[in-house]
Short mmCIF file of C-alpha atoms in Angstrom, two decimals:
data_model
loop_
_atom_site.label_atom_id
_atom_site.label_comp_id
_atom_site.label_asym_id
_atom_site.label_seq_id
_atom_site.Cartn_x
_atom_site.Cartn_y
_atom_site.Cartn_z
CA SER A 100 7.24 -6.17 1.85
CA TRP A 101 6.10 -9.39 1.35
CA ILE A 102 4.57 -8.95 -1.84
CA PHE A 103 6.69 -8.56 -4.89
CA CYS A 104 5.51 -7.38 -8.22
CA HIS A 105 6.41 -9.19 -11.56
CA VAL A 106 5.35 -6.44 -13.97
CA SER A 107 7.63 -3.48 -14.66
CA SER A 108 7.18 -0.10 -15.97
CA GLU A 109 8.93 -0.85 -18.99
CA GLU A 110 7.22 -3.74 -20.27
CA PHE A 111 4.14 -2.34 -19.37
CA PRO A 112 4.47 1.46 -19.54
CA SER A 113 0.44 2.11 -19.40
CA ILE A 114 0.55 0.30 -15.69
CA LYS A 115 0.74 2.44 -12.63
CA ILE A 116 2.41 0.84 -9.93
CA ILE A 117 2.01 2.41 -6.72
CA ASP A 118 3.86 1.45 -3.37
CA LEU A 119 2.27 1.53 0.08
CA ASN A 120 5.54 0.27 1.47
CA ALA A 121 6.24 4.25 1.96
CA ILE A 122 2.88 4.84 3.89
CA MET A 123 2.58 1.59 6.03
CA CYS A 124 6.12 0.12 6.61
CA GLN A 125 9.33 1.60 8.21
CA ASP A 126 12.67 -0.08 7.44
CA THR A 127 11.71 -3.61 7.51
CA THR A 128 8.24 -3.58 9.46
CA CYS A 129 5.08 -2.83 8.47
CA ALA A 130 2.08 -1.76 10.37
CA ILE A 131 -1.01 -3.42 11.02
CA GLU A 132 -2.49 -0.97 12.68
CA ILE A 133 -2.64 2.88 11.50
CA GLU A 134 -4.53 5.85 13.41
CA ASN A 135 -5.38 3.05 15.87
CA GLN A 136 -7.54 0.65 13.06
CA ILE A 137 -6.41 -2.23 12.16
CA VAL A 138 -5.82 -2.94 8.48
CA TYR A 139 -5.46 -6.18 7.29
CA ARG A 140 -8.28 -8.60 7.18
CA ASN A 141 -6.14 -11.75 6.90
CA PHE A 142 -1.78 -12.11 6.63
CA ASN A 143 -1.64 -10.25 3.39
CA HIS A 144 -5.19 -8.78 2.58
CA GLN A 145 -6.26 -5.37 4.13
CA ASN A 146 -9.95 -4.71 4.95
CA THR A 147 -11.88 -1.45 3.74
CA SER A 148 -11.61 0.74 6.19
CA GLY A 149 -8.31 0.65 6.67
CA MET A 150 -7.34 0.84 2.89
CA GLU A 151 -9.32 4.32 3.55
CA ILE A 152 -6.96 5.06 5.76
CA ILE A 153 -3.91 4.22 3.71
CA ALA A 154 -5.29 6.08 0.76
CA LYS A 155 -5.80 9.21 2.74
CA HIS A 156 -2.36 9.04 4.09
CA TYR A 157 -0.85 8.12 0.60
CA LEU A 158 -2.64 11.15 -0.95
CA SER A 159 -1.54 13.61 1.45
CA LYS A 160 1.85 12.47 1.07
CA PHE A 161 2.14 11.71 -2.72
CA GLY A 162 -0.92 13.19 -4.29
CA ASN A 163 -3.12 11.54 -7.01
CA PRO A 164 -0.91 8.93 -8.87
CA LEU A 165 -3.73 8.79 -11.73
CA LYS A 166 -3.44 12.10 -12.65
#
């Protein structure tokens, strides 16, 4: 991933870190398209429809991280 998180769960235990790499990336390559839908609006920001697809896949694989 190109984005690095500088917050640790030890430092801020109430923060939930949701890693989308498990849905979007394989090895060192991350998908720009999922289900024939482009998920990025620019180099490092996802678009709304793409995030809906990513969220659906995340919830299916890992469940709701906020429960």
